[in-house]
Coordinates of C-alpha atoms in Angstrom, one line a residue:
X147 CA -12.8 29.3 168.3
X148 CA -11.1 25.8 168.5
X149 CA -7.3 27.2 168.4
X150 CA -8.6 29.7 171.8
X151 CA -10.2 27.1 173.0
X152 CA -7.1 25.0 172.7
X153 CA -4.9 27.8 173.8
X154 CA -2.7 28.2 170.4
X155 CA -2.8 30.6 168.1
X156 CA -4.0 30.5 164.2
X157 CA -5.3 33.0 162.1
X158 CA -6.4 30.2 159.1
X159 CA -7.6 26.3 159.0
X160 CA -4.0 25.4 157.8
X161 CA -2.0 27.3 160.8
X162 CA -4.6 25.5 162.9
X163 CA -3.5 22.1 161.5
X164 CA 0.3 22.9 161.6
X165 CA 0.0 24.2 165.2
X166 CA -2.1 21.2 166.3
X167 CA 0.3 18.6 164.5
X168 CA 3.1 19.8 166.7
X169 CA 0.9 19.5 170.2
X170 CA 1.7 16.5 172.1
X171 CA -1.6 16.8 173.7
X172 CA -4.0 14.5 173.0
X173 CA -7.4 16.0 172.3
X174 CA -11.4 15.4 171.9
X175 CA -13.1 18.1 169.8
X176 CA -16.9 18.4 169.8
X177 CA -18.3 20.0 167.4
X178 CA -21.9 20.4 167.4
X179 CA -25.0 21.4 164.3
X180 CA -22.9 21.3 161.8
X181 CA -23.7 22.3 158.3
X182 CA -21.4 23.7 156.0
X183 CA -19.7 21.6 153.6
X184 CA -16.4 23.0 153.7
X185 CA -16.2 23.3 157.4
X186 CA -16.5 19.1 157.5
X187 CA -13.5 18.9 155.1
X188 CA -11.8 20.8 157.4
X189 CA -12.4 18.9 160.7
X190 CA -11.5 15.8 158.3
X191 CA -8.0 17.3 158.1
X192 CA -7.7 17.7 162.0
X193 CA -9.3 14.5 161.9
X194 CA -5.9 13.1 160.3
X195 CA -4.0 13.9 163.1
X196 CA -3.3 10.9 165.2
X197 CA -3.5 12.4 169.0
X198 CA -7.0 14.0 167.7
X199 CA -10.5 12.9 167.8
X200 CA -13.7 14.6 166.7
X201 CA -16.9 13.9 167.8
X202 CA -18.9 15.7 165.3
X203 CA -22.9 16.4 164.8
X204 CA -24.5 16.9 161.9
X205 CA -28.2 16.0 160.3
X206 CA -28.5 13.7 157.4
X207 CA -28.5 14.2 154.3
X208 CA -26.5 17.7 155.1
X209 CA -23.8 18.8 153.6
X210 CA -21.7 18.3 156.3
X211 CA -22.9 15.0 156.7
X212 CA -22.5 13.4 152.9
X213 CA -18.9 15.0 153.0
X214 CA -18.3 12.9 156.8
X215 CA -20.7 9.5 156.3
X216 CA -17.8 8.7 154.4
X217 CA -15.1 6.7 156.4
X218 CA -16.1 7.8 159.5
X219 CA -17.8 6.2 162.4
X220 CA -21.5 6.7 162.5
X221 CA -24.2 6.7 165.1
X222 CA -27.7 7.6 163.6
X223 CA -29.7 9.0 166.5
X224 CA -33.2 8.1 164.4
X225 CA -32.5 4.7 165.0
X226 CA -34.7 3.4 167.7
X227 CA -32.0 1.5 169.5
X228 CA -29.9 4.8 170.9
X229 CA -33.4 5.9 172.1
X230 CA -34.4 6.2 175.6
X231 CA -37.8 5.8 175.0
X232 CA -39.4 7.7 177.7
X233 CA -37.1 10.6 177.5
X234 CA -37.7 10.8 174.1
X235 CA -41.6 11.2 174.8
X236 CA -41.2 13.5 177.2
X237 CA -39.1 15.8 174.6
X238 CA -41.8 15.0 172.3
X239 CA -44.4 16.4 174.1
X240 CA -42.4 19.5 175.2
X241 CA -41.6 20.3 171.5
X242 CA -43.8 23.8 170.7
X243 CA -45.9 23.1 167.6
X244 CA -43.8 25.1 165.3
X245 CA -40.2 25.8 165.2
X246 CA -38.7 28.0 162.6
X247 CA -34.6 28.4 162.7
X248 CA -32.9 30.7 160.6
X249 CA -29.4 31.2 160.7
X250 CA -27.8 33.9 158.0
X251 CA -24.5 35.9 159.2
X252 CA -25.5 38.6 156.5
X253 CA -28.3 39.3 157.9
X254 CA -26.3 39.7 161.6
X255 CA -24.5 42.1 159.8
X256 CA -27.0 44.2 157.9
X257 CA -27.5 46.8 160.1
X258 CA -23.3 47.2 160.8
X259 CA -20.9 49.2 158.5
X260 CA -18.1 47.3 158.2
X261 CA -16.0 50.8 157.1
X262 CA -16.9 52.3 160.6
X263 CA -14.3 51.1 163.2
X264 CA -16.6 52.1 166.1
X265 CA -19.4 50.0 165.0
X266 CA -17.2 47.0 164.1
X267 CA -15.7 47.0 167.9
X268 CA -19.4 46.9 169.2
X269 CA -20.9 44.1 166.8
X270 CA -20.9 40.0 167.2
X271 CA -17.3 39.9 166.3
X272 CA -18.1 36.2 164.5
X273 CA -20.5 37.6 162.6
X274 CA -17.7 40.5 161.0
X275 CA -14.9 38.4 160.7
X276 CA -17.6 36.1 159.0
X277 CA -18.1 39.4 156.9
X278 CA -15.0 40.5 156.4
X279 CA -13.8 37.0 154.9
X280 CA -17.0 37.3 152.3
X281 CA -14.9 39.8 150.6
X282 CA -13.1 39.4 147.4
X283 CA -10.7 42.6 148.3
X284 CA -9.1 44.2 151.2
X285 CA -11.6 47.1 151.5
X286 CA -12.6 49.1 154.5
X287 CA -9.6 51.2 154.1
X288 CA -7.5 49.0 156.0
X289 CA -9.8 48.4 158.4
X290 CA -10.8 45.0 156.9
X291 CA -6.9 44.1 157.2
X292 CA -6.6 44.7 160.6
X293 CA -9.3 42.9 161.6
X294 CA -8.3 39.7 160.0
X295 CA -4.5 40.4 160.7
X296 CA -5.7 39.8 164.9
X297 CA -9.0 38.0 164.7
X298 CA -8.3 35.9 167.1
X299 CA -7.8 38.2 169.9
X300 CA -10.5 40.2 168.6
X301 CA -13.3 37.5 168.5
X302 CA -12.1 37.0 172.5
X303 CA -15.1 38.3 174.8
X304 CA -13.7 41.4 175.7
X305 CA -14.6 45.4 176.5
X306 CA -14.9 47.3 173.5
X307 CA -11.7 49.6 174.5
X308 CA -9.6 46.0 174.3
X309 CA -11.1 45.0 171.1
X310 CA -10.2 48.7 169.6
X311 CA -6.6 49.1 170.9
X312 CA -6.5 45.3 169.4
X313 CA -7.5 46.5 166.2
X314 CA -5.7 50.1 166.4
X315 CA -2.5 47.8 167.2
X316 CA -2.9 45.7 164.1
X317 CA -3.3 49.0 161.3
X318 CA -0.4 50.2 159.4
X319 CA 0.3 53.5 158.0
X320 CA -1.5 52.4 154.7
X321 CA -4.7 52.6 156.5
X322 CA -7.4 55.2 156.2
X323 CA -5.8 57.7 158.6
X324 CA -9.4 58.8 160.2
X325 CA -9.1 55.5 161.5
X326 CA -6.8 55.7 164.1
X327 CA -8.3 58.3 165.7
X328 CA -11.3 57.0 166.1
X329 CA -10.3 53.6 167.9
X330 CA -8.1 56.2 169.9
X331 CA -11.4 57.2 171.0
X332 CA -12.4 53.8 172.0
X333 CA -9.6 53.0 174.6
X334 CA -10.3 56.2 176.4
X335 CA -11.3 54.0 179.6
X336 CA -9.0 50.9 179.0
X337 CA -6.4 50.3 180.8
X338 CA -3.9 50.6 177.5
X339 CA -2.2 53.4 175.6
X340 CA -1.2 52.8 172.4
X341 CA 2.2 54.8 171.8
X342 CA 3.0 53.7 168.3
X343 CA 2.4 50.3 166.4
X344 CA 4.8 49.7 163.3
X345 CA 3.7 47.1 161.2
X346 CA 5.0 45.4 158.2
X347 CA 4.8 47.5 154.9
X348 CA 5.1 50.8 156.9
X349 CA 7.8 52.9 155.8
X350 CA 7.7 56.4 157.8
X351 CA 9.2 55.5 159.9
X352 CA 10.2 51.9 158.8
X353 CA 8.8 48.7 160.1
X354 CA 12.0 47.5 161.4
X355 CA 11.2 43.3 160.0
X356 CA 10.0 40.5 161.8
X357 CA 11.3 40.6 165.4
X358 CA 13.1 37.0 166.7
X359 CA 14.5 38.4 169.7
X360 CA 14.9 42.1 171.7
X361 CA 16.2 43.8 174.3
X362 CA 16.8 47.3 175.6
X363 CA 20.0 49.5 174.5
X364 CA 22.9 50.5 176.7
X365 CA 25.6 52.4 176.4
X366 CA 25.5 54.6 173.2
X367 CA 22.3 52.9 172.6
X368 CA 20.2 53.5 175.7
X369 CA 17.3 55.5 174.0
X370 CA 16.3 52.2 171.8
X371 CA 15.2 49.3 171.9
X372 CA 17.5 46.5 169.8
X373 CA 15.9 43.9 167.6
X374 CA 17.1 41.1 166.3
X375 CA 15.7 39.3 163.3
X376 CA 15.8 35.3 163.1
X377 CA 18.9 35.9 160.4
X378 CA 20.4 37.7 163.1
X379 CA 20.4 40.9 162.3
X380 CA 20.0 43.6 164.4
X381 CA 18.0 47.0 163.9
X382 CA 17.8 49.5 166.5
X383 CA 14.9 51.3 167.3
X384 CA 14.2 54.9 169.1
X385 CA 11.9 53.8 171.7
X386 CA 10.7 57.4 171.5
X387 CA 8.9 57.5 168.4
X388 CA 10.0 53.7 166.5
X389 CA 12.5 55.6 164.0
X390 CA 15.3 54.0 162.9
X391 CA 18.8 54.9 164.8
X392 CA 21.1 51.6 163.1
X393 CA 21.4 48.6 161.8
X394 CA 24.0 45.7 161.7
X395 CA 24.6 42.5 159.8
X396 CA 24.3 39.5 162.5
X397 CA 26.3 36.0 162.1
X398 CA 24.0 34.6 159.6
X399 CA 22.6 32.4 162.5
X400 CA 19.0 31.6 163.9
X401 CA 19.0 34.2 167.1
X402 CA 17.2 33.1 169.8
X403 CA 17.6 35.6 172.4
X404 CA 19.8 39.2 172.7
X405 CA 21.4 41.3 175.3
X406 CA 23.4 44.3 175.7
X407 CA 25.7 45.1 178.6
X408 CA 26.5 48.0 180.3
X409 CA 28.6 49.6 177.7
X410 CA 26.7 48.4 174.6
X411 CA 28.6 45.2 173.8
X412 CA 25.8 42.9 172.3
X413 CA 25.7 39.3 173.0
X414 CA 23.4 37.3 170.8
X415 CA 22.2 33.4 171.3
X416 CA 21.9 31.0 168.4
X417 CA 19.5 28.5 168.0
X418 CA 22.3 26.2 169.0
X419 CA 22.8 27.7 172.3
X420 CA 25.8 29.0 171.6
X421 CA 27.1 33.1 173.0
X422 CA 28.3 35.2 169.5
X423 CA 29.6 38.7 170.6
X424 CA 29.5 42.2 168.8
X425 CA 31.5 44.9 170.5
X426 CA 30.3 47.6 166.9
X427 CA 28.5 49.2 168.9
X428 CA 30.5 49.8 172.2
X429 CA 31.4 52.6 174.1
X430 CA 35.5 53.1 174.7
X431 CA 35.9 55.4 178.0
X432 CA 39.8 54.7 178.0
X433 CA 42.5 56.4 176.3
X434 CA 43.6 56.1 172.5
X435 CA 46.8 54.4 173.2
X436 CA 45.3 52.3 176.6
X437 CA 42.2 51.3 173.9
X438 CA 45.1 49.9 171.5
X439 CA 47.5 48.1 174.4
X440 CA 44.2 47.0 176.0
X441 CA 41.6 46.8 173.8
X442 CA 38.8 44.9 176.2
X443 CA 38.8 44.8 180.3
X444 CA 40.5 42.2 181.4
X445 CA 37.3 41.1 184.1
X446 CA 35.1 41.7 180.8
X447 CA 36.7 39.8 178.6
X448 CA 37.2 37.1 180.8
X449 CA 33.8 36.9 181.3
X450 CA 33.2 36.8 177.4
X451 CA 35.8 34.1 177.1
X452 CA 33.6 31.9 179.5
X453 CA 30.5 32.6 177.6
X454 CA 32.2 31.4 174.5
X455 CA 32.7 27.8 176.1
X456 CA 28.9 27.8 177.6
X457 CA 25.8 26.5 175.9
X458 CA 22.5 27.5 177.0
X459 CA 18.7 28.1 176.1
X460 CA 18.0 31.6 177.0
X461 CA 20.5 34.6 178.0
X462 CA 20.1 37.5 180.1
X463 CA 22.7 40.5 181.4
X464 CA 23.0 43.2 184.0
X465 CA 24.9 45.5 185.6
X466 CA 26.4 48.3 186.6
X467 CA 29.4 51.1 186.9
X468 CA 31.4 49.1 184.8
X469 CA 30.3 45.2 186.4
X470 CA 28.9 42.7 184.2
X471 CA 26.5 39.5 184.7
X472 CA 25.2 37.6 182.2
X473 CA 22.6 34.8 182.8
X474 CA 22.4 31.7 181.4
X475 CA 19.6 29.0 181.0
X476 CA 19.8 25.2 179.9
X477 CA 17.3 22.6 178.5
X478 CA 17.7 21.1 181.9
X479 CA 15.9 24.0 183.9
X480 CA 19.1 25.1 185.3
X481 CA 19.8 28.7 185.4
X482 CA 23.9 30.1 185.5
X483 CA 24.9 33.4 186.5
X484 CA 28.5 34.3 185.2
X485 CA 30.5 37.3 185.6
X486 CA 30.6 39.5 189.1
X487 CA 28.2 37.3 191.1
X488 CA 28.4 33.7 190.1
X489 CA 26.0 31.4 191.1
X490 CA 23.7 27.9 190.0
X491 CA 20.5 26.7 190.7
X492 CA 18.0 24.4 189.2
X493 CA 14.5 26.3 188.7
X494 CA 12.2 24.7 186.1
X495 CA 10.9 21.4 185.0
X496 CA 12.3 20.9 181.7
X497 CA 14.0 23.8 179.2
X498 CA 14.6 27.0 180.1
X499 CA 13.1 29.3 178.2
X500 CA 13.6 32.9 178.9
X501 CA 16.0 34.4 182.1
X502 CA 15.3 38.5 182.7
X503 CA 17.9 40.5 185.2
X504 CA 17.6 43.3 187.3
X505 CA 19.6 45.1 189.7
X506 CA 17.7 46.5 192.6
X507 CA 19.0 50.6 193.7
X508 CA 20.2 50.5 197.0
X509 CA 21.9 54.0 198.6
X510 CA 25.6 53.3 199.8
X511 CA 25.6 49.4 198.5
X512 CA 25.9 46.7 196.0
X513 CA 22.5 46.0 194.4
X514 CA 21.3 42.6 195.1
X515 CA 20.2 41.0 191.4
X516 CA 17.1 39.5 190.8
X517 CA 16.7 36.8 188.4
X518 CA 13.4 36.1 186.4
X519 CA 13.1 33.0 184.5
X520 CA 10.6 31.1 182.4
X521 CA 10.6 27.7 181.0
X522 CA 8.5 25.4 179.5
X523 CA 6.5 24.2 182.4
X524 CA 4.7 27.2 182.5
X525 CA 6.0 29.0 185.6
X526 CA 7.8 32.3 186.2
X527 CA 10.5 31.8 188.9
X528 CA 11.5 34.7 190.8
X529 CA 15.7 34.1 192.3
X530 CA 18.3 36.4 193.8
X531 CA 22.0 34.6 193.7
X532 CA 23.0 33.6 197.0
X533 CA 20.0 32.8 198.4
X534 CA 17.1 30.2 198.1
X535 CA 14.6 30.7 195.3
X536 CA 11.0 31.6 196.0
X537 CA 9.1 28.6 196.5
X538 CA 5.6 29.6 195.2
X539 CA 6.6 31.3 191.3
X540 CA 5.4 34.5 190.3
X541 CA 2.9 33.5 187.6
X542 CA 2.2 30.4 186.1
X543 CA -0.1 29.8 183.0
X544 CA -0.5 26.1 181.5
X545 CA 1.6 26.9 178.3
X546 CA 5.3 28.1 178.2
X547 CA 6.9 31.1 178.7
X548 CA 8.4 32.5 175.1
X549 CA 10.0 35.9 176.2
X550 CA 10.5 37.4 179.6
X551 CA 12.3 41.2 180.1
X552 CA 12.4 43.0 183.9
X553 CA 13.3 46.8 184.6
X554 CA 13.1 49.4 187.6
X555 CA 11.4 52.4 186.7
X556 CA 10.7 55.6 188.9
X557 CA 7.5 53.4 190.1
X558 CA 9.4 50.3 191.4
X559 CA 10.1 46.9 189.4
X560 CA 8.3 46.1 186.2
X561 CA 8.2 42.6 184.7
X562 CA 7.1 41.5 181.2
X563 CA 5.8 38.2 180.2
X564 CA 5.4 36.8 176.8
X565 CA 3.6 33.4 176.9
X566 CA 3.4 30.8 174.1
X567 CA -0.9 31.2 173.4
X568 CA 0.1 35.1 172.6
X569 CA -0.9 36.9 175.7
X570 CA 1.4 39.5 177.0
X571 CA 1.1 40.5 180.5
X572 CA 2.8 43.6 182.2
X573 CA 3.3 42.9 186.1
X574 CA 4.3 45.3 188.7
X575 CA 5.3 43.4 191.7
X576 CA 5.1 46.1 194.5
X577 CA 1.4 46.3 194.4
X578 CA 0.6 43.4 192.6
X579 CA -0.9 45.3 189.9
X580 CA -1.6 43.5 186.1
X581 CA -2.5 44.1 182.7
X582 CA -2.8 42.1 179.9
X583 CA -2.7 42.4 176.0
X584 CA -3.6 39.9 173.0
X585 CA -2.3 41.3 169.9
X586 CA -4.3 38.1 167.7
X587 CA -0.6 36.7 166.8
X588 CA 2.2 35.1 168.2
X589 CA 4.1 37.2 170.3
X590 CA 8.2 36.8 169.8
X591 CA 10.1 39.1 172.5
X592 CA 8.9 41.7 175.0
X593 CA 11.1 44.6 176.4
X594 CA 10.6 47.3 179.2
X595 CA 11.6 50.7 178.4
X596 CA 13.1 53.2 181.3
X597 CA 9.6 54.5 181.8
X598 CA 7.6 51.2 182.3
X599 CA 6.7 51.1 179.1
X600 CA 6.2 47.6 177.1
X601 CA 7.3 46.9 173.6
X602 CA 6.2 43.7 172.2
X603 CA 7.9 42.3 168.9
X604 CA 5.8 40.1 166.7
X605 CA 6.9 39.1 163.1
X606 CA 4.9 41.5 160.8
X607 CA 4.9 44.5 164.0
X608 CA 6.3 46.1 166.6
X609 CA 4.4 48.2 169.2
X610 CA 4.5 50.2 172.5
X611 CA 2.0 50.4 175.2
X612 CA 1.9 52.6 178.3
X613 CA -0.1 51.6 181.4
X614 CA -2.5 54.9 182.0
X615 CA -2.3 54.1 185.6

């Protein structure tokens, strides 16, 4: 409840504390009735944290309260002199004779099977995860798993069909298989498909490993998606059906962000900011001898020559019959386009962190590009080179933008937003239409496919969702 309400994202009281220690913000938490011991400890560690303060009630003589009278500011409301007097007769006289309180999450629960997916969905989702952490093993045929895997998103106030496409998201192939199904059931009339989730320990086909950064194939690789891992390597995925179609070694660097260009040349940036190429996977239309007197395009590898001397915070390509641009942005907010249609402008307050390009279909003509980009700051900015950026931006959130990816399908533009409290949303700009999904954990890259499509890379899964609109 306190990392939603905070907008960060932590699954346990210690990824709580970690993602708290690293947010500048400084904070007041109120936490009221409390009662358990070992929830008191645990506001003591938050209370460590130097940009925090709790405000915390609890009766005396508790166990809450013997495990906070010590060291910490006290105000006893019994004593007269933080009485209002006459308020506190009127509450007096209002009080009913009796009052009986009783507060027992196992008796919430009695009446819920926790092995039935449908009844899980439609229970006080506080009082199962409450349940679910009771007990000693992972039982429920995986169904307990899942739930803890994406509490989070899970105990959000939500239709049932989210919760269970949530939940359906979050299973792997070790899981009772009559559960699928039945959350399949349950997102009937939400607005989400679930094509296919791989998660980590799945092995038909493969979970493809924890997911730093993605981005659509070209070339020989247009029917996958690529993903990178944060050693760098890269894994490509049928965006079909998630089976495995390659896999190759990266520079033993943190990846930040990946692209692939027209003909499947792959340009990865390191956590450094700096542009490593790998042509393996490139398509050669020219002649044998022409491929050894000239083994790169001049244009191309002039570009990649340029990229080499460049340093940058997110990267970005498209193009064309054989044209290349590759976008570039910095920790000042500035974002670069190199190659065919260079241009510069600044776009964010503060770092840059994600840049998406897409080239617009126009009969007879060049395709204008349009240039997505996400910083720190919170806002998506929307930019075509060679003319003024939009002055209002396209969707702003107050937490930063992680990954961004942009496509045209047979339906018009689609645009993909990652954001740094782990919603994903899906934007079509033509008709303004939105969805949104919370998969519980952080979210790492997102990539359109040809068909609209989203996949969204997380470290322990990867999954694809369809709009049913």
């Amino acid at each position: 409840m306190i990392a939603d309400q905070l907008g960060v994202l932590a699954r346990t009281p210690g990824e709580l504390i970690a993602a708290l220690a690293d947010d500048p913000r400084h904070t007041v938490i109120v936490v009221a009735d409390l009662e358990s011991a070992a929830s008191a400890q645990f506001l003591r560690s938050l209370a460590a944290l130097s940009h925090l303060r709790l405000i915390v009630e609890a009766r005396t003589a508790s166990a809450a309260h013997t495990v906070l009278v010590d060291g910490c500011a006290e105000m006893d409301l019994d004593d007269a002199r933080w009485r209002d007097t006459e308020r506190y007769e009127e509450w007096e006289a209002s009080r009913p004779a009796s009052v009986e309180t009783q507060v027992a999450v196992g008796e919430a629960v009695s009446a819920v099977d926790l092995a039935d997916p449908v009844a899980v969905c439609a229970a006080d989702p506080y009082a199962v995860s409450a349940a679910y952490e009771a007990e000693a093993d992972d039982g429920y045929g995986g169904l307990r798993a899942g739930w803890m895997r994406a509490g989070q998103s899970l105990c959000r106030d939500q239709p049932v069909a989210s919760r269970a496409l949530v939940l359906l998201a979050a299973l792997g192939e070790g899981a009772d298989p009559r559960l699928g199904p039945a959350l399949a059931s349950l997102t009937g009339n939400g607005p989400w498909r679930l094509d296919w989730a791989r998660v980590k320990g799945d092995i038909t086909p493969p979970w493809p490993g924890p997911v730093g950064a993605m981005a659509l194939g070209r070339g020989p690789l247009e029917d996958c998606v690529l993903a990178s891992d944060p050693l760098g390597t890269i894994r490509a995925v049928r965006v079909a059906d998630a089976s495995a179609k390659g896999r190759l070694a990266g520079p033993a660097v943190d990846v930040d962000h990946l692209t692939v260009l027209t003909d499947g040349t792959i340009l990865l940036l390191d956590s450094a900011g700096r542009v490593h190429v790998d042509k393996r996977w490139a398509a050669s239309t020219r002649s044998g001898i022409q491929a050894l007197l000239d083994d790169v395009p001049v244009e191309k590898q002039n570009l990649l020559d340029w990229l080499a001397e460049q340093r940058g915070t997110a990267l970005a390509s498209a193009g064309e019959n054989g044209t290349h641009m590759v976008v570039l942005g910095d920790e000042f907010g500035w974002v670069r386009v190199f190659g065919d249609v260079p241009a510069a402008t600044a776009l964010h307050e503060g770092r840059v962190t994600a840049v998406a390009a897409l080239c617009l279909p126009v009969d007879g003509g060049q395709s204008p590009p349009l240039l997505y980009s996400g910083g720190t700051d919170g806002k998506v900015r929307l930019w075509s080179p060679g003319r003024e950026p939009l002055t209002a931006p396209v969707t702003q959130r107050p937490c930063p933008v992680v990954a961004l990816d942009a496509a045209w399908t047979a339906e018009g533009a689609v645009l993909a937003v990652a954001w740094g409290d782990g919603l994903t949303e899906w934007h079509r700009p033509d008709n303004n239409e939105q969805l949104r999904f919370r998969p519980g954990v952080p979210v790492r890259a997102v990539t359109v496919a040809p068909d609209g499509s989203l996949v969204v890379g997380m470290d322990e899964a990867v999954v694809r969702l369809s709009a049913r609109s």
